[in-house]
mmCIF file of C-alpha atoms and ligand atoms in Angstrom:
data_model
loop_
_atom_site.group_PDB
_atom_site.id
_atom_site.type_symbol
_atom_site.label_atom_id
_atom_site.label_comp_id
_atom_site.label_asym_id
_atom_site.label_seq_id
_atom_site.Cartn_x
_atom_site.Cartn_y
_atom_site.Cartn_z
ATOM 1 C CA UNK A 35 84.147 57.839 110.747
ATOM 2 C CA UNK A 36 87.750 56.685 110.491
ATOM 3 C CA UNK A 37 89.477 54.474 107.971
ATOM 4 C CA UNK A 38 93.030 53.135 107.899
ATOM 5 C CA UNK A 39 94.728 53.753 104.555
ATOM 6 C CA UNK A 40 98.286 54.508 105.669
ATOM 7 C CA UNK A 41 100.132 54.246 108.989
ATOM 8 C CA UNK A 42 100.242 58.058 108.954
ATOM 9 C CA UNK A 43 96.473 58.161 109.466
ATOM 10 C CA UNK A 44 97.285 57.798 113.160
ATOM 11 C CA UNK A 45 99.399 60.319 115.048
ATOM 12 C CA UNK A 46 102.344 58.969 117.050
ATOM 13 C CA UNK A 47 100.264 59.403 120.225
ATOM 14 C CA UNK A 48 97.321 57.521 118.722
ATOM 15 C CA UNK A 49 99.680 54.769 117.586
ATOM 16 C CA UNK A 50 101.156 54.487 121.070
ATOM 17 C CA UNK A 51 97.656 54.164 122.472
ATOM 18 C CA UNK A 52 96.763 51.495 119.930
ATOM 19 C CA UNK A 53 99.909 49.505 120.759
ATOM 20 C CA UNK A 54 99.073 49.814 124.476
ATOM 21 C CA UNK A 55 95.622 48.371 123.816
ATOM 22 C CA UNK A 56 97.222 45.531 121.818
ATOM 23 C CA UNK A 57 99.574 44.761 124.711
ATOM 24 C CA UNK A 58 96.674 44.820 127.157
ATOM 25 C CA UNK A 59 94.767 42.417 124.890
ATOM 26 C CA UNK A 60 97.742 40.064 124.908
ATOM 27 C CA UNK A 61 97.892 40.186 128.725
ATOM 28 C CA UNK A 62 94.115 40.018 129.349
ATOM 29 C CA UNK A 63 92.372 38.361 126.409
ATOM 30 C CA UNK A 64 89.250 37.438 128.397
ATOM 31 C CA UNK A 65 88.474 41.099 129.066
ATOM 32 C CA UNK A 66 87.972 41.647 125.333
ATOM 33 C CA UNK A 67 86.173 38.419 124.440
ATOM 34 C CA UNK A 68 82.738 40.043 124.032
ATOM 35 C CA UNK A 69 83.716 43.579 123.032
ATOM 36 C CA UNK A 70 82.418 43.224 119.459
ATOM 37 C CA UNK A 71 79.405 41.016 120.050
ATOM 38 C CA UNK A 72 76.850 41.625 117.297
ATOM 39 C CA UNK A 73 79.410 43.297 115.015
ATOM 40 C CA UNK A 74 80.423 41.971 111.601
ATOM 41 C CA UNK A 75 83.699 42.258 109.748
ATOM 42 C CA UNK A 76 83.743 41.819 105.957
ATOM 43 C CA UNK A 77 87.024 40.779 104.353
ATOM 44 C CA UNK A 78 87.169 41.768 100.671
ATOM 45 C CA UNK A 79 90.310 40.213 99.237
ATOM 46 C CA UNK A 80 90.937 40.732 95.521
ATOM 47 C CA UNK A 81 94.479 39.396 95.894
ATOM 48 C CA UNK A 82 95.803 36.258 97.641
ATOM 49 C CA UNK A 83 96.530 36.295 101.349
ATOM 50 C CA UNK A 84 96.800 33.903 104.240
ATOM 51 C CA UNK A 85 97.908 35.893 107.267
ATOM 52 C CA UNK A 86 96.343 39.227 106.582
ATOM 53 C CA UNK A 87 92.863 37.907 105.860
ATOM 54 C CA UNK A 88 92.802 35.230 108.526
ATOM 55 C CA UNK A 89 94.385 37.450 111.179
ATOM 56 C CA UNK A 90 91.668 40.079 110.620
ATOM 57 C CA UNK A 91 89.079 37.315 110.914
ATOM 58 C CA UNK A 92 90.736 35.826 114.006
ATOM 59 C CA UNK A 93 90.860 39.313 115.522
ATOM 60 C CA UNK A 94 87.111 39.865 115.035
ATOM 61 C CA UNK A 95 86.257 36.360 116.265
ATOM 62 C CA UNK A 96 88.438 36.867 119.382
ATOM 63 C CA UNK A 97 86.416 40.006 120.081
ATOM 64 C CA UNK A 98 83.160 38.034 119.942
ATOM 65 C CA UNK A 99 82.109 39.395 116.535
ATOM 66 C CA UNK A 100 81.477 37.540 113.299
ATOM 67 C CA UNK A 101 83.065 37.545 109.861
ATOM 68 C CA UNK A 102 82.163 37.154 106.191
ATOM 69 C CA UNK A 103 83.837 37.884 102.892
ATOM 70 C CA UNK A 104 85.600 36.593 99.839
ATOM 71 C CA UNK A 105 89.180 35.454 99.354
ATOM 72 C CA UNK A 106 89.664 36.130 95.652
ATOM 73 C CA UNK A 107 88.329 38.445 92.966
ATOM 74 C CA UNK A 108 87.125 35.385 90.987
ATOM 75 C CA UNK A 109 84.644 34.472 93.681
ATOM 76 C CA UNK A 110 83.178 37.996 93.900
ATOM 77 C CA UNK A 111 81.130 40.121 91.501
ATOM 78 C CA UNK A 112 84.363 41.858 90.492
ATOM 79 C CA UNK A 113 84.580 39.015 87.967
ATOM 80 C CA UNK A 114 81.270 40.303 86.487
ATOM 81 C CA UNK A 115 82.705 43.795 86.225
ATOM 82 C CA UNK A 116 81.371 45.408 89.416
ATOM 83 C CA UNK A 117 83.330 48.474 90.561
ATOM 84 C CA UNK A 118 84.951 48.735 93.991
ATOM 85 C CA UNK A 119 82.734 51.758 94.657
ATOM 86 C CA UNK A 120 79.537 49.748 94.080
ATOM 87 C CA UNK A 121 80.790 46.724 96.003
ATOM 88 C CA UNK A 122 81.578 48.779 99.086
ATOM 89 C CA UNK A 123 78.187 50.546 99.011
ATOM 90 C CA UNK A 124 76.595 47.133 99.164
ATOM 91 C CA UNK A 125 78.947 45.752 101.818
ATOM 92 C CA UNK A 126 78.189 48.822 103.944
ATOM 93 C CA UNK A 127 74.623 47.464 104.210
ATOM 94 C CA UNK A 128 75.836 44.092 105.499
ATOM 95 C CA UNK A 129 78.830 44.716 107.768
ATOM 96 C CA UNK A 130 80.088 47.146 110.427
ATOM 97 C CA UNK A 131 83.717 47.303 109.258
ATOM 98 C CA UNK A 132 85.709 45.900 106.365
ATOM 99 C CA UNK A 133 89.266 45.019 105.402
ATOM 100 C CA UNK A 134 90.173 45.231 101.704
ATOM 101 C CA UNK A 135 93.187 43.984 99.783
ATOM 102 C CA UNK A 136 93.488 44.930 96.130
ATOM 103 C CA UNK A 137 96.192 44.648 93.443
ATOM 104 C CA UNK A 138 95.556 48.268 92.361
ATOM 105 C CA UNK A 139 97.210 51.047 94.325
ATOM 106 C CA UNK A 140 94.534 53.326 95.773
ATOM 107 C CA UNK A 141 91.582 50.911 95.451
ATOM 108 C CA UNK A 142 90.912 50.837 99.227
ATOM 109 C CA UNK A 143 90.989 54.653 99.175
ATOM 110 C CA UNK A 144 88.258 54.666 96.504
ATOM 111 C CA UNK A 145 86.314 52.250 98.688
ATOM 112 C CA UNK A 146 86.717 54.518 101.732
ATOM 113 C CA UNK A 147 85.287 57.441 99.756
ATOM 114 C CA UNK A 148 82.101 55.493 99.011
ATOM 115 C CA UNK A 149 81.767 53.624 102.263
ATOM 116 C CA UNK A 150 79.585 54.217 105.271
ATOM 117 C CA UNK A 151 81.633 51.788 107.391
ATOM 118 C CA UNK A 152 85.342 51.979 108.349
ATOM 119 C CA UNK A 153 87.632 50.556 105.655
ATOM 120 C CA UNK A 154 91.002 49.008 106.511
ATOM 121 C CA UNK A 155 93.582 48.911 103.721
ATOM 122 C CA UNK A 156 94.889 45.352 103.900
ATOM 123 C CA UNK A 157 97.447 45.984 101.155
ATOM 124 C CA UNK A 158 97.079 47.897 97.868
ATOM 125 C CA UNK A 159 99.455 46.822 95.113
ATOM 126 C CA UNK A 160 103.049 47.857 95.777
ATOM 127 C CA UNK A 161 101.871 50.886 97.740
ATOM 128 C CA UNK A 162 101.005 50.455 101.428
ATOM 129 C CA UNK A 163 100.228 47.773 103.977
ATOM 130 C CA UNK A 164 99.395 49.658 107.177
ATOM 131 C CA UNK A 165 98.136 46.744 109.289
ATOM 132 C CA UNK A 166 101.398 44.904 108.633
ATOM 133 C CA UNK A 167 103.172 48.034 109.851
ATOM 134 C CA UNK A 168 101.117 48.089 113.050
ATOM 135 C CA UNK A 169 102.097 44.443 113.481
ATOM 136 C CA UNK A 170 105.771 45.256 112.888
ATOM 137 C CA UNK A 171 105.711 48.154 115.358
ATOM 138 C CA UNK A 172 104.085 46.035 118.059
ATOM 139 C CA UNK A 173 106.643 43.276 117.430
ATOM 140 C CA UNK A 174 109.607 45.646 117.649
ATOM 141 C CA UNK A 175 108.189 47.303 120.761
ATOM 142 C CA UNK A 176 107.570 43.970 122.461
ATOM 143 C CA UNK A 177 111.098 42.715 121.668
ATOM 144 C CA UNK A 178 113.121 45.892 122.187
ATOM 145 C CA UNK A 179 110.896 47.823 124.589
ATOM 146 C CA UNK A 180 111.130 50.903 122.376
ATOM 147 C CA UNK A 181 110.591 52.268 118.874
ATOM 148 C CA UNK A 182 113.323 54.908 118.891
ATOM 149 C CA UNK A 183 117.136 54.904 118.721
ATOM 150 C CA UNK A 184 117.604 51.932 116.456
ATOM 151 C CA UNK A 185 119.367 50.812 113.314
ATOM 152 C CA UNK A 186 116.972 48.906 111.114
ATOM 153 C CA UNK A 187 118.101 46.834 108.150
ATOM 154 C CA UNK A 188 115.515 46.383 105.410
ATOM 155 C CA UNK A 189 116.563 43.583 103.093
ATOM 156 C CA UNK A 190 115.300 42.179 99.807
ATOM 157 C CA UNK A 191 112.720 43.619 97.451
ATOM 158 C CA UNK A 192 112.641 47.230 98.570
ATOM 159 C CA UNK A 193 111.205 48.318 95.237
ATOM 160 C CA UNK A 194 107.928 46.408 95.201
ATOM 161 C CA UNK A 195 107.640 45.523 98.897
ATOM 162 C CA UNK A 196 104.710 47.505 100.253
ATOM 163 C CA UNK A 197 105.410 46.375 103.820
ATOM 164 C CA UNK A 198 108.783 48.148 103.612
ATOM 165 C CA UNK A 199 107.254 51.351 102.239
ATOM 166 C CA UNK A 200 104.667 51.471 105.015
ATOM 167 C CA UNK A 201 107.162 50.636 107.750
ATOM 168 C CA UNK A 202 109.559 53.396 106.672
ATOM 169 C CA UNK A 203 106.715 55.915 106.666
ATOM 170 C CA UNK A 204 105.808 54.949 110.209
ATOM 171 C CA UNK A 205 109.312 54.730 111.701
ATOM 172 C CA UNK A 206 110.672 58.063 110.494
ATOM 173 C CA UNK A 207 108.464 59.721 113.086
ATOM 174 C CA UNK A 208 110.535 58.279 115.955
ATOM 175 C CA UNK A 209 113.809 59.749 117.251
ATOM 176 C CA UNK A 210 117.194 58.271 116.441
ATOM 177 C CA UNK A 211 116.085 55.890 113.669
ATOM 178 C CA UNK A 212 118.647 54.945 111.039
ATOM 179 C CA UNK A 213 118.090 52.592 108.114
ATOM 180 C CA UNK A 214 120.401 50.318 106.192
ATOM 181 C CA UNK A 215 118.727 49.535 102.882
ATOM 182 C CA UNK A 216 120.001 46.184 101.650
ATOM 183 C CA UNK A 217 118.974 45.279 98.108
ATOM 184 C CA UNK A 218 120.262 44.423 94.665
ATOM 185 C CA UNK A 219 120.611 47.454 92.399
ATOM 186 C CA UNK A 220 117.407 46.566 90.488
ATOM 187 C CA UNK A 221 115.292 46.350 93.636
ATOM 188 C CA UNK A 222 116.341 49.548 95.382
ATOM 189 C CA UNK A 223 113.862 51.571 97.392
ATOM 190 C CA UNK A 224 111.859 53.761 94.970
ATOM 191 C CA UNK A 225 112.950 57.358 94.637
ATOM 192 C CA UNK A 226 109.595 58.624 95.961
ATOM 193 C CA UNK A 227 110.185 56.889 99.293
ATOM 194 C CA UNK A 228 113.900 57.688 99.492
ATOM 195 C CA UNK A 229 113.448 61.314 98.647
ATOM 196 C CA UNK A 230 109.977 62.213 99.929
ATOM 197 C CA UNK A 231 110.149 60.223 103.138
ATOM 198 C CA UNK A 232 113.777 59.669 104.175
ATOM 199 C CA UNK A 233 115.480 62.807 102.815
ATOM 200 C CA UNK A 234 112.605 65.094 103.643
ATOM 201 C CA UNK A 235 112.620 63.941 107.265
ATOM 202 C CA UNK A 236 116.439 64.027 107.493
ATOM 203 C CA UNK A 237 116.541 60.374 108.388
ATOM 204 C CA UNK A 238 120.015 58.848 107.995
ATOM 205 C CA UNK A 239 120.303 55.818 105.724
ATOM 206 C CA UNK A 240 122.856 53.839 103.778
ATOM 207 C CA UNK A 241 122.299 51.638 100.754
ATOM 208 C CA UNK A 242 124.310 48.426 100.543
ATOM 209 C CA UNK A 243 124.161 45.327 98.377
ATOM 210 C CA UNK A 244 125.803 42.792 100.711
ATOM 211 C CA UNK A 245 123.769 41.632 103.716
ATOM 212 C CA UNK A 246 126.996 40.564 105.460
ATOM 213 C CA UNK A 247 128.221 44.168 105.516
ATOM 214 C CA UNK A 248 125.137 45.394 107.344
ATOM 215 C CA UNK A 249 124.493 42.588 109.821
ATOM 216 C CA UNK A 250 126.937 43.576 112.617
ATOM 217 C CA UNK A 251 125.318 47.005 112.949
ATOM 218 C CA UNK A 252 121.660 46.066 113.180
ATOM 219 C CA UNK A 253 119.098 46.104 115.982
ATOM 220 C CA UNK A 254 116.394 44.737 113.674
ATOM 221 C CA UNK A 255 116.726 42.897 110.373
ATOM 222 C CA UNK A 256 113.530 43.059 108.312
ATOM 223 C CA UNK A 257 113.711 40.428 105.581
ATOM 224 C CA UNK A 258 111.323 40.450 102.622
ATOM 225 C CA UNK A 259 110.326 38.178 99.780
ATOM 226 C CA UNK A 260 111.017 39.132 96.171
ATOM 227 C CA UNK A 261 107.533 40.161 95.016
ATOM 228 C CA UNK A 262 107.098 37.770 92.115
ATOM 229 C CA UNK A 263 103.602 38.965 91.216
ATOM 230 C CA UNK A 264 104.819 42.518 90.558
ATOM 231 C CA UNK A 265 107.589 41.587 88.107
ATOM 232 C CA UNK A 266 107.065 42.213 84.425
ATOM 233 C CA UNK A 267 108.968 39.163 83.300
ATOM 234 C CA UNK A 268 109.815 35.771 84.710
ATOM 235 C CA UNK A 269 113.573 35.930 83.925
ATOM 236 C CA UNK A 270 114.109 39.005 86.080
ATOM 237 C CA UNK A 271 112.308 37.321 88.944
ATOM 238 C CA UNK A 272 114.320 34.120 88.611
ATOM 239 C CA UNK A 273 117.555 36.108 88.585
ATOM 240 C CA UNK A 274 116.584 38.021 91.752
ATOM 241 C CA UNK A 275 114.692 35.502 93.830
ATOM 242 C CA UNK A 276 117.605 33.912 95.682
ATOM 243 C CA UNK A 277 119.770 37.000 95.908
ATOM 244 C CA UNK A 278 119.604 36.895 99.724
ATOM 245 C CA UNK A 279 119.454 33.794 101.841
ATOM 246 C CA UNK A 280 119.835 34.331 105.569
ATOM 247 C CA UNK A 281 121.337 31.219 107.125
ATOM 248 C CA UNK A 282 123.034 30.141 110.373
ATOM 249 C CA UNK A 283 126.434 31.182 109.077
ATOM 250 C CA UNK A 284 125.312 34.762 108.378
ATOM 251 C CA UNK A 285 123.488 34.950 111.725
ATOM 252 C CA UNK A 286 126.905 34.583 113.380
ATOM 253 C CA UNK A 287 127.712 38.089 112.098
ATOM 254 C CA UNK A 288 124.659 39.596 113.805
ATOM 255 C CA UNK A 289 124.539 40.968 117.366
ATOM 256 C CA UNK A 290 123.057 38.767 120.109
ATOM 257 C CA UNK A 291 120.120 41.150 120.481
ATOM 258 C CA UNK A 292 119.323 41.645 116.803
ATOM 259 C CA UNK A 293 115.905 40.264 115.933
ATOM 260 C CA UNK A 294 114.866 38.977 112.530
ATOM 261 C CA UNK A 295 111.416 40.016 111.305
ATOM 262 C CA UNK A 296 109.664 38.985 108.091
ATOM 263 C CA UNK A 297 106.065 39.801 107.135
ATOM 264 C CA UNK A 298 105.815 36.275 105.622
ATOM 265 C CA UNK A 299 105.241 34.371 103.410
ATOM 266 C CA UNK A 300 108.871 33.367 103.234
ATOM 267 C CA UNK A 301 110.190 31.691 100.113
ATOM 268 C CA UNK A 302 113.969 31.083 100.248
ATOM 269 C CA UNK A 303 115.218 34.281 101.845
ATOM 270 C CA UNK A 304 115.414 32.814 105.348
ATOM 271 C CA UNK A 305 116.726 29.296 105.588
ATOM 272 C CA UNK A 306 114.555 27.117 107.882
ATOM 273 C CA UNK A 307 117.650 26.400 109.993
ATOM 274 C CA UNK A 308 117.354 29.979 111.320
ATOM 275 C CA UNK A 309 113.897 29.253 112.794
ATOM 276 C CA UNK A 310 115.410 27.780 115.966
ATOM 277 C CA UNK A 311 117.593 30.816 116.607
ATOM 278 C CA UNK A 312 116.133 32.782 119.568
ATOM 279 C CA UNK A 313 116.515 35.910 117.435
ATOM 280 C CA UNK A 314 114.081 34.611 114.793
ATOM 281 C CA UNK A 315 110.947 36.609 115.583
ATOM 282 C CA UNK A 316 108.769 36.154 112.491
ATOM 283 C CA UNK A 317 106.283 33.702 113.988
ATOM 284 C CA UNK A 318 105.963 35.819 117.115
ATOM 285 C CA UNK A 319 105.332 38.694 114.685
ATOM 286 C CA UNK A 320 102.400 36.778 113.128
ATOM 287 C CA UNK A 321 100.890 36.404 116.618
ATOM 288 C CA UNK A 322 101.337 40.135 117.262
ATOM 289 C CA UNK A 323 99.328 40.692 114.063
ATOM 290 C CA UNK A 324 96.204 39.343 115.721
ATOM 291 C CA UNK A 325 96.506 41.498 118.868
ATOM 292 C CA UNK A 326 97.159 44.645 116.915
ATOM 293 C CA UNK A 327 94.245 44.039 114.538
ATOM 294 C CA UNK A 328 91.968 43.488 117.550
ATOM 295 C CA UNK A 329 93.121 46.857 118.882
ATOM 296 C CA UNK A 330 92.566 48.405 115.451
ATOM 297 C CA UNK A 331 89.018 47.077 115.082
ATOM 298 C CA UNK A 332 88.134 48.417 118.554
ATOM 299 C CA UNK A 333 89.676 51.787 117.729
ATOM 300 C CA UNK A 334 87.945 52.190 114.357
ATOM 301 C CA UNK A 335 84.593 51.090 115.819
ATOM 302 C CA UNK A 336 85.179 53.433 118.766
ATOM 303 C CA UNK A 337 84.621 50.659 121.292
ATOM 304 C CA UNK A 338 86.241 51.141 124.692
ATOM 305 C CA UNK A 339 86.899 48.299 127.112
ATOM 306 C CA UNK A 340 87.908 49.018 130.677
HETATM 307 C C1 NCD B 120 103.057 40.779 102.731
HETATM 308 C C2 NCD B 120 102.207 41.430 101.665
HETATM 309 O O1 NCD B 120 101.127 40.915 101.340
HETATM 310 O O2 NCD B 120 102.604 42.478 101.192
HETATM 311 N N1 NCD B 120 102.426 39.684 103.321
HETATM 312 C C3 NCD B 120 101.650 39.883 104.402
HETATM 313 O O3 NCD B 120 100.671 40.578 104.360
HETATM 314 N N2 NCD B 120 102.043 39.331 105.552
HETATM 315 C C4 NCD B 120 104.407 40.440 102.275
HETATM 316 C C5 NCD B 120 104.557 39.596 101.059
HETATM 317 O O4 NCD B 120 103.564 39.157 100.444
HETATM 318 O O5 NCD B 120 105.695 39.364 100.705
#
């Protein structure tokens, strides 16, 4: 049985295959409409979410399956003190596959160890967010036609942003990838990612503070929200939250074929005036999230559609 804890759980070849399935789903949705009939997805969300939970549910519903779950720890037995290990043993009796989001790093891994159904890590603290990474890869591939030979700007909260950590892990496996890490000093990419992932794989990167300096060089700009919930005090958050605001003026510095991605939710880091720019790809990205999660559910349940 397979789980998805990190994007590295799939080889590059397996990832390519998964993205191919996602693209086929986009082109031929009807072919997949009954692929998961009789199957149930449980969504166990101990931390708030809109897109990640609902896109997993939409994915299962699009495949003809059904869904159940909880959207906050307060409405589950976690509030009575039940452990993740016990919860997942029980859920294994009810569902065929589950997606779990948890504020504690490693909680979905504990669940996977006690589960008899595939577990998808839907975000664990500041650690990883592999299904967002699959979404990001599909989005980049659909816009650029490739995942190699690119300069990718990652901007905002690189310290606490789990989507950034997961995306870096996944992209270093492709040829010719270079990163520009754009963040305030306090929100720099953690040493364990910079050293263990970038340096160890000899991936070129630069760290800059000003977004304007990086923009002209980018193929992809990946904007992120300052992760309020992971700050230790309110003042630091308030000081950091509007550090970057991408607006029409700054977009003039970017190449014509540079796309803007954002895992969403956005707060102030992308001005709404950018939404009409043909390079704004974040809502397209949210749509890609459904196709890729459909492909993921099929892959983890070992269901083949031809
Ligand atoms: C991201 C997350 O939860 O880490 N959201 C998402 O899943 N699309 C990004 C964020 O919350 O900033």
